[in-house]
XYZ file of N, CA and C in Angstrom:
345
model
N -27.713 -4.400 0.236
C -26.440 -4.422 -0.496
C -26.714 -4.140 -1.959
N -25.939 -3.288 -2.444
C -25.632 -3.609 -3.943
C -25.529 -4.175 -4.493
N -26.374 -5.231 -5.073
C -25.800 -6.305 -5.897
C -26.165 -6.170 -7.880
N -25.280 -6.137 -7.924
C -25.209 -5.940 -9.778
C -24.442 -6.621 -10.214
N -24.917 -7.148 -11.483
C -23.554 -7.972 -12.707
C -23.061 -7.651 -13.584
N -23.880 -6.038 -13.487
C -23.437 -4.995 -14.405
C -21.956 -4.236 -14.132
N -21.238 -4.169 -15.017
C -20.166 -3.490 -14.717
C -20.023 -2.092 -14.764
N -20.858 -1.938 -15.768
C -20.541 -0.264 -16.011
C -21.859 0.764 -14.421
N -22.715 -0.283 -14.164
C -23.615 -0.025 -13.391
C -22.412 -0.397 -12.043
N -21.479 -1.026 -11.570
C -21.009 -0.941 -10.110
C -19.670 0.014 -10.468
N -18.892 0.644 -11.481
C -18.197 1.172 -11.691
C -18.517 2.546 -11.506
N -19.387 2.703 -11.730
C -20.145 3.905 -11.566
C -20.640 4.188 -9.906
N -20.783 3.268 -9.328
C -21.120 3.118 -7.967
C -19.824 3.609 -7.222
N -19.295 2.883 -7.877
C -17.641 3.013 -6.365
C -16.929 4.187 -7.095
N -17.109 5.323 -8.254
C -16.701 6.532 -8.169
C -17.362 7.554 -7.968
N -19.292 7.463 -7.898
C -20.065 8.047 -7.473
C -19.918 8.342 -6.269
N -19.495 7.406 -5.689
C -19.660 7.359 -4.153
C -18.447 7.157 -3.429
N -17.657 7.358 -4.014
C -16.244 7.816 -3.548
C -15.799 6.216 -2.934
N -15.704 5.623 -3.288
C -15.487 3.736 -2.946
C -14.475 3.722 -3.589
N -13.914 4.414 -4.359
C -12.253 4.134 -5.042
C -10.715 3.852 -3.885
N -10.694 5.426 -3.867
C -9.540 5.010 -2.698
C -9.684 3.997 -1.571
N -10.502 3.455 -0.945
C -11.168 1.972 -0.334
C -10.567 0.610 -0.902
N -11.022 0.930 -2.217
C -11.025 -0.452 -3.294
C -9.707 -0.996 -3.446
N -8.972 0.359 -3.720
C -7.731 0.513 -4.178
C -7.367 -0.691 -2.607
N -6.960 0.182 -1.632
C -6.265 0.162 -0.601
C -7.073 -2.016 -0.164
N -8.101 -1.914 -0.446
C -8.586 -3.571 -0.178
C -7.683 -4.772 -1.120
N -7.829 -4.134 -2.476
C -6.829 -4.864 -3.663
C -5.748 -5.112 -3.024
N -5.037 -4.022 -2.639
C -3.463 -3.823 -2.488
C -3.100 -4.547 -0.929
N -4.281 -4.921 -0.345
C -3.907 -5.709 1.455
C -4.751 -7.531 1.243
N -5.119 -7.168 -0.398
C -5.256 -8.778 -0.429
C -4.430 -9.785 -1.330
N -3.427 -8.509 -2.243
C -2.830 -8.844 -3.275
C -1.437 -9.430 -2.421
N -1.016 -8.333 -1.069
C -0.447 -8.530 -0.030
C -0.525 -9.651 0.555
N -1.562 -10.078 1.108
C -1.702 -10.928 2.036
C -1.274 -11.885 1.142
N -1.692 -12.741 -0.709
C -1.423 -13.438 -0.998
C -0.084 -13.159 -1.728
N 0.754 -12.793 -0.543
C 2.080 -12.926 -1.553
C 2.421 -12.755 -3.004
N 1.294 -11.362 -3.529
C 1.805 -11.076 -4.955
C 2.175 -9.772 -4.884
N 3.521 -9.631 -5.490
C 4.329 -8.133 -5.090
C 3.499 -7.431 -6.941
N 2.941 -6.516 -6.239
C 2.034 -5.959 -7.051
C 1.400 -4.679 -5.855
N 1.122 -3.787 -6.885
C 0.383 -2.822 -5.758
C -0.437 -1.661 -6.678
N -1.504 -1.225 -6.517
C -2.587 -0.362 -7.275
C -2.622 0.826 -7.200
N -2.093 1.884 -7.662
C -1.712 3.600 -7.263
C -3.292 4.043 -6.513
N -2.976 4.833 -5.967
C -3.636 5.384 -5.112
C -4.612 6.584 -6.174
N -4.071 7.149 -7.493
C -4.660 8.062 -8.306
C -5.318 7.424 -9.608
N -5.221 6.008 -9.487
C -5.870 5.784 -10.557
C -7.844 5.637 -10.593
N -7.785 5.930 -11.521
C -9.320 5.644 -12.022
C -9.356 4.135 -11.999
N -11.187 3.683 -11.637
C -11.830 2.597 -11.928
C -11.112 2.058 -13.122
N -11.147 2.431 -14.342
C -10.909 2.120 -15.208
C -9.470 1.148 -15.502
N -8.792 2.428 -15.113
C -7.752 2.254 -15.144
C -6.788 1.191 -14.115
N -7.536 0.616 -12.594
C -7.469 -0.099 -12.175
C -8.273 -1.651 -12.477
N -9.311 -1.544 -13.350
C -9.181 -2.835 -14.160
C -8.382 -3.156 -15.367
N -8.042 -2.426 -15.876
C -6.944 -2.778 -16.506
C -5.697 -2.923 -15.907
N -4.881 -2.848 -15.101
C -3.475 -2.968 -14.438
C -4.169 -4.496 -14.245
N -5.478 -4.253 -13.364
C -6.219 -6.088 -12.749
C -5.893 -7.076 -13.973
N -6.357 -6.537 -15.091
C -6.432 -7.542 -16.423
C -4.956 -8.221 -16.244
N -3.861 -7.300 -16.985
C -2.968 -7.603 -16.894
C -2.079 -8.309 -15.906
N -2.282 -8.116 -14.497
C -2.173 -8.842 -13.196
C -2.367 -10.024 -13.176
N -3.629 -10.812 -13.961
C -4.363 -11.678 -13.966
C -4.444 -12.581 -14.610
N -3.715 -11.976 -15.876
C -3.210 -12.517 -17.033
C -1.917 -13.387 -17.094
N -0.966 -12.402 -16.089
C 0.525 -13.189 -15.674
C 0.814 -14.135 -15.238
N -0.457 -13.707 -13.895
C -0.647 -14.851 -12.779
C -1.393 -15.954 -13.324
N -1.953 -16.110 -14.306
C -2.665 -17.646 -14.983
C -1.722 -18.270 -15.953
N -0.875 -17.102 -16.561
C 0.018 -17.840 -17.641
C 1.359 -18.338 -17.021
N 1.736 -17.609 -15.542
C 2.917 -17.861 -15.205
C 3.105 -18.536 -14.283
N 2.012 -17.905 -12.835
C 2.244 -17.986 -11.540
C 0.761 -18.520 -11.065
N 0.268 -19.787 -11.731
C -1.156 -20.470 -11.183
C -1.728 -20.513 -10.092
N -0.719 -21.677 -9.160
C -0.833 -21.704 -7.675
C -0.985 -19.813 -7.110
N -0.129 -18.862 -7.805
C -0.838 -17.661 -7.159
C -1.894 -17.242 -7.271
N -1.774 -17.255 -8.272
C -3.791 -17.031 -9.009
C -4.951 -17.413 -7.740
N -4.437 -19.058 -7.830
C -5.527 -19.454 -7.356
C -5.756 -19.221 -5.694
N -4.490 -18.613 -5.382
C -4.314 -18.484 -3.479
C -5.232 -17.280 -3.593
N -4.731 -16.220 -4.478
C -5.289 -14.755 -5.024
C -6.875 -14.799 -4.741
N -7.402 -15.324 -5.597
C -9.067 -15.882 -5.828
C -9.606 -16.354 -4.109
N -8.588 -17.539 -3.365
C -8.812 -17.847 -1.980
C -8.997 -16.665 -1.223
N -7.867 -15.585 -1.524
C -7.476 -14.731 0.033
C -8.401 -13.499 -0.580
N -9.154 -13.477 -1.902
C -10.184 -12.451 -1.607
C -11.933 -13.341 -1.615
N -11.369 -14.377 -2.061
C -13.463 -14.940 -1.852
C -13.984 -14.865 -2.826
N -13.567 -14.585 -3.853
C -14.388 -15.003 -5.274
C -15.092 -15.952 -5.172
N -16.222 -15.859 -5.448
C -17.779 -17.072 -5.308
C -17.232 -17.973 -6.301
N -16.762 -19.517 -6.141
C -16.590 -20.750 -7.256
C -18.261 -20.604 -7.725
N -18.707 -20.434 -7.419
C -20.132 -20.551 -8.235
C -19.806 -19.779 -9.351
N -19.593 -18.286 -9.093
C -20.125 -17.104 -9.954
C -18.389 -17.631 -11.093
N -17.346 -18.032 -10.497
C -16.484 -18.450 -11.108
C -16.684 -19.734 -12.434
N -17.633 -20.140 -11.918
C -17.558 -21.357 -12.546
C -18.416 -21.042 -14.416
N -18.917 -20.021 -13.769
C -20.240 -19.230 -14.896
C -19.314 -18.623 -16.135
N -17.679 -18.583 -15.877
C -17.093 -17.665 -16.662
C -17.079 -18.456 -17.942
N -17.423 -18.078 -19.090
C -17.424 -18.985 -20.279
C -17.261 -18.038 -21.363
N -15.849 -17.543 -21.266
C -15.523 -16.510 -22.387
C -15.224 -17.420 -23.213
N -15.132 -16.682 -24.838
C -14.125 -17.997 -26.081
C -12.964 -17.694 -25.812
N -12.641 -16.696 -25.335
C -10.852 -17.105 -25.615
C -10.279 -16.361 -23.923
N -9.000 -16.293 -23.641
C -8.623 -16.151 -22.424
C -8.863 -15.446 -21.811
N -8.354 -13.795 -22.637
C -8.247 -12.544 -22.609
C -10.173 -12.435 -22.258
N -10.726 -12.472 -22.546
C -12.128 -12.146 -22.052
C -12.629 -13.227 -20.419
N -11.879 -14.254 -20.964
C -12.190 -14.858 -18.845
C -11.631 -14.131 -18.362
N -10.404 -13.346 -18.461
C -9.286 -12.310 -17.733
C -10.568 -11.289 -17.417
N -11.271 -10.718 -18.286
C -12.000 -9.717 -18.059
C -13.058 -9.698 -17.403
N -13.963 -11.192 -17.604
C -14.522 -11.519 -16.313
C -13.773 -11.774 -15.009
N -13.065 -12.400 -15.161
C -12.504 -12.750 -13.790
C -12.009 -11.570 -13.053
N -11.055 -10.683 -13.265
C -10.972 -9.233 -12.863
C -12.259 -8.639 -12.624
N -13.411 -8.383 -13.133
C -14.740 -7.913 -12.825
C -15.481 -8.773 -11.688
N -15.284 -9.759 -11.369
C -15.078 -10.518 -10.231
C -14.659 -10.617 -8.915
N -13.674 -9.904 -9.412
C -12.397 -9.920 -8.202
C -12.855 -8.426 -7.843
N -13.016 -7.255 -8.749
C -13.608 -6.121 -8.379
C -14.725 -5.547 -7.491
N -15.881 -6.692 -8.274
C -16.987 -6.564 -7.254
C -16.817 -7.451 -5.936
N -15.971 -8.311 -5.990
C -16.159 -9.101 -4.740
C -15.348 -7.714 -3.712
N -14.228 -7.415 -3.907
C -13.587 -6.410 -3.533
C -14.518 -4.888 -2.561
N -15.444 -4.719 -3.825
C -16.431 -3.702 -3.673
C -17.373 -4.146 -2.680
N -17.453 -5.396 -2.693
C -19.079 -5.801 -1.503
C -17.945 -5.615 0.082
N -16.914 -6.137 -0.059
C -15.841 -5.885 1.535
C -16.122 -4.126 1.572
N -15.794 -3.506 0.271
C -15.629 -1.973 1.199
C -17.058 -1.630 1.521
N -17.875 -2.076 0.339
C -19.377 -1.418 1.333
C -19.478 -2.215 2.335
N -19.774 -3.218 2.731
C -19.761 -3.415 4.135
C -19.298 -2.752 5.195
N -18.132 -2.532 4.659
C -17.473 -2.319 5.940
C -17.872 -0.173 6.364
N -18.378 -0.192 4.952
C -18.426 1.236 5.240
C -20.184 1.466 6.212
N -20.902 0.098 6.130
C -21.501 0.306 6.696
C -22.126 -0.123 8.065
N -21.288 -0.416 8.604
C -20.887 -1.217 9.946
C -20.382 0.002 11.074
């Protein structure tokens, strides 16, 4: 498996290797499953899908908690690797935590791509 904590090193992975449209479509059937009406275009860039994430993530902690935290349940975010987040201010846990939610995201599609 791929395992990195690097971001710009697994970002590079899942458009190298064509893992985008995957990612996308995993986000959008877990964002689903936890009852958050939200959904990830099908043409966006890596990039550009952590940022929509940021903002997603941001709402859901300032507004909608209990979703957040079902969110984090119904994709498997490691409480370990969670617990490590120690930004100074919000907006940067947002950015870990989305980079989180990304790679956890990313280890389901490689798997599954290699099964």
């Amino acid at each position: 498996m791929f395992s990195s904590n690097n971001q710009i090193e697994i970002f590079k992975k899942i458009e190298s290797e064509h893992y985008l449209p995957k990612l996308i479509e995993q986000l959008n059937k877990d964002f689903q499953l936890a009852n958050i009406d939200s959904e990830f275009g099908s043409e966006l860039l890596i990039t550009e899908v952590n940022e929509q994430l940021n903002k997603l993530i941001y709402k859901l902690i300032t507004t909608q908690y209990d979703d957040y935290l079902n969110l984090l349940y119904r994709i498997d975010v490691s409480e370990k690797e969670l617990a490590l987040v120690t930004g100074v201010d919000l907006k940067e846990n947002i950015r870990e935590i989305s980079f989180l939610i990304i790679k956890r995201e990313f280890q389901k599609v490689w798997f599954k791509s290699k099964i």
